[in-house]
Coordinates of C-alpha atoms in Angstrom, one line a residue:
M17 CA 76.2 64.5 111.0
N18 CA 76.4 65.4 107.8
K19 CA 78.1 68.8 108.9
L20 CA 80.5 66.5 110.4
F21 CA 81.4 64.7 107.4
F22 CA 80.9 68.6 105.3
I23 CA 83.6 70.0 108.6
L24 CA 86.0 66.9 108.1
D25 CA 85.7 67.8 103.6
L26 CA 86.4 71.1 103.9
A27 CA 89.6 70.5 106.6
V28 CA 90.9 67.8 103.9
A29 CA 90.4 70.6 100.8
V30 CA 92.2 73.0 102.7
F31 CA 95.1 71.0 104.1
A32 CA 95.8 70.0 100.6
G33 CA 95.2 72.8 98.9
W34 CA 97.6 74.6 101.0
Y35 CA 100.1 71.5 100.7
F36 CA 100.2 71.6 96.7
L37 CA 99.8 75.1 96.1
W38 CA 101.8 76.8 98.7
P39 CA 105.5 76.3 97.1
S40 CA 107.9 75.3 100.0
E41 CA 111.0 77.2 100.8
E42 CA 113.6 75.2 98.2
A43 CA 110.9 75.7 95.5
R44 CA 111.0 79.5 96.1
V45 CA 115.0 79.6 96.9
K46 CA 114.7 77.5 93.3
E47 CA 112.6 79.8 91.5
T48 CA 115.3 82.9 92.3
F49 CA 117.7 81.1 90.3
A50 CA 115.4 80.8 87.6
K51 CA 113.9 84.4 88.0
M52 CA 118.0 86.3 88.2
A53 CA 118.7 83.9 85.1
S54 CA 115.3 85.5 83.0
A55 CA 116.4 88.7 84.2
L56 CA 119.7 88.5 83.0
D57 CA 118.9 86.5 79.4
K58 CA 119.3 88.4 76.1
S59 CA 118.5 88.1 72.7
G60 CA 119.2 90.6 70.2
T61 CA 118.9 94.4 70.8
E62 CA 116.7 95.6 73.2
S63 CA 114.6 99.1 74.0
T64 CA 115.9 100.6 77.1
F65 CA 113.0 100.4 78.2
D66 CA 113.1 96.4 78.6
A67 CA 117.1 96.6 79.7
L68 CA 116.3 98.8 83.0
A69 CA 113.3 96.3 83.6
K70 CA 115.2 94.1 83.5
A71 CA 117.9 94.8 85.2
R72 CA 116.2 96.3 88.1
N73 CA 114.1 92.4 88.2
A74 CA 118.0 91.4 88.9
V75 CA 118.9 93.5 91.5
A76 CA 115.8 93.2 93.1
L77 CA 117.0 90.2 94.0
V78 CA 120.7 91.0 95.7
E79 CA 120.7 92.5 98.6
P80 CA 122.6 95.7 98.7
G81 CA 126.5 94.6 99.3
C82 CA 126.1 91.1 98.1
T83 CA 129.9 90.0 97.5
C84 CA 130.7 88.5 94.4
E85 CA 134.3 86.0 93.6
A86 CA 134.8 85.3 90.2
F87 CA 137.7 85.0 88.8
G88 CA 139.9 85.2 92.0
Q89 CA 138.9 88.7 92.2
M90 CA 136.4 89.8 95.5
H91 CA 133.7 92.3 94.8
T92 CA 130.5 94.1 96.7
L93 CA 127.9 95.3 95.0
S94 CA 126.7 98.9 95.9
K95 CA 124.0 99.5 98.7
T96 CA 121.9 101.6 96.3
A97 CA 119.3 100.0 93.2
S98 CA 120.1 102.3 91.2
D99 CA 123.7 101.9 90.9
M100 CA 123.7 98.3 90.8
T101 CA 121.3 98.9 88.2
G102 CA 123.4 101.1 85.9
R103 CA 125.9 97.9 86.0
V104 CA 123.1 95.7 85.0
V105 CA 122.5 97.6 82.6
A106 CA 125.8 98.4 81.5
F107 CA 126.7 94.7 81.3
R108 CA 123.5 94.2 79.4
N109 CA 124.8 96.2 76.7
M110 CA 128.6 94.1 76.7
A111 CA 126.3 91.3 74.3
A112 CA 124.1 91.1 72.0
N113 CA 122.7 87.8 73.3
M114 CA 123.0 86.5 76.3
H115 CA 121.9 83.1 78.4
F116 CA 121.7 82.3 81.8
A117 CA 121.3 79.2 83.1
F118 CA 121.4 77.6 86.8
E119 CA 120.9 73.7 86.6
D120 CA 121.2 71.0 90.1
L121 CA 120.8 72.9 92.4
S122 CA 121.1 71.8 95.8
V123 CA 119.7 73.9 98.5
K124 CA 120.8 73.5 102.8
F125 CA 119.3 75.9 104.9
T126 CA 121.0 76.8 107.7
D127 CA 118.4 78.5 109.3
K128 CA 114.8 79.5 108.1
T129 CA 116.2 82.8 106.8
T130 CA 119.5 81.4 105.0
A131 CA 119.8 79.5 102.1
E132 CA 123.2 77.7 101.0
V133 CA 123.3 76.9 97.2
T134 CA 125.3 74.6 95.5
C135 CA 124.6 74.4 91.4
D136 CA 125.9 74.1 88.1
F137 CA 126.3 77.8 86.1
F138 CA 125.8 78.0 82.6
Y139 CA 126.6 81.1 80.3
K140 CA 126.6 81.3 76.3
G141 CA 126.6 84.2 75.1
D142 CA 127.9 86.7 71.6
D143 CA 130.9 89.0 73.7
F144 CA 132.6 91.3 71.4
G145 CA 131.5 89.9 68.5
W146 CA 133.3 86.2 69.3
S147 CA 131.0 83.3 70.3
V148 CA 131.3 82.0 74.2
R149 CA 130.2 79.3 76.2
D150 CA 131.4 78.7 79.9
A151 CA 130.8 76.2 82.7
R152 CA 131.1 76.6 86.4
V153 CA 130.4 76.0 89.7
L154 CA 128.0 78.2 91.3
D155 CA 128.0 78.6 95.8
A156 CA 125.5 81.2 96.7
T157 CA 124.3 82.5 100.1
L158 CA 120.8 83.8 99.4
R159 CA 118.6 84.9 102.9
K160 CA 115.1 85.4 103.1
D161 CA 114.4 89.3 103.5
P162 CA 111.8 89.6 106.3
E163 CA 109.9 92.4 105.2
S164 CA 108.9 91.2 101.6
G165 CA 109.5 87.3 102.2
R166 CA 111.3 86.7 99.2
W167 CA 114.5 85.0 98.9
R168 CA 117.9 87.1 97.8
F169 CA 121.7 86.4 96.9
A170 CA 124.0 87.6 99.6
R171 CA 126.9 85.9 98.3
V172 CA 128.0 84.4 95.6
R173 CA 131.4 82.6 94.2
L174 CA 132.2 80.8 90.9
S175 CA 135.2 78.3 90.5
N176 CA 135.9 76.5 88.0
I177 CA 134.8 73.3 87.7
I178 CA 137.7 71.2 88.0
E179 CA 138.8 73.1 91.8
K180 CA 135.4 71.7 93.1

């Protein structure tokens, strides 16, 4: 009888650990946005090594060929990680300080490997000596990488809040 209680206790403990410690797919999608904000944030001058490391972290969250629509322009990102990394480093050099935030994320799964996300996007920075603040609506499609299991941006669209 004691063995039966021990096995039941062990099964409950394993299930509880799995349930409470293993993040849901929605939590993993939201974590991708938090990682992107962290990878793009910049405070003051940074070393080339730090800039490259953050750029690589950002690029790892994006599918090659990701499409981005902003300010009426459509762009398709390069399919090579090295080219995307160089572009992110150049973007980071445009401002001394940058802060990105994604808030009020709404995640809808179209299937097990695709998530449609809508959120509020906030940017604050010092661009070319000007203090800039911007707020937009961001719609994104994320896909789960079959090899790594990580969620990556496949499509991003920024629009004015009033358009929504």
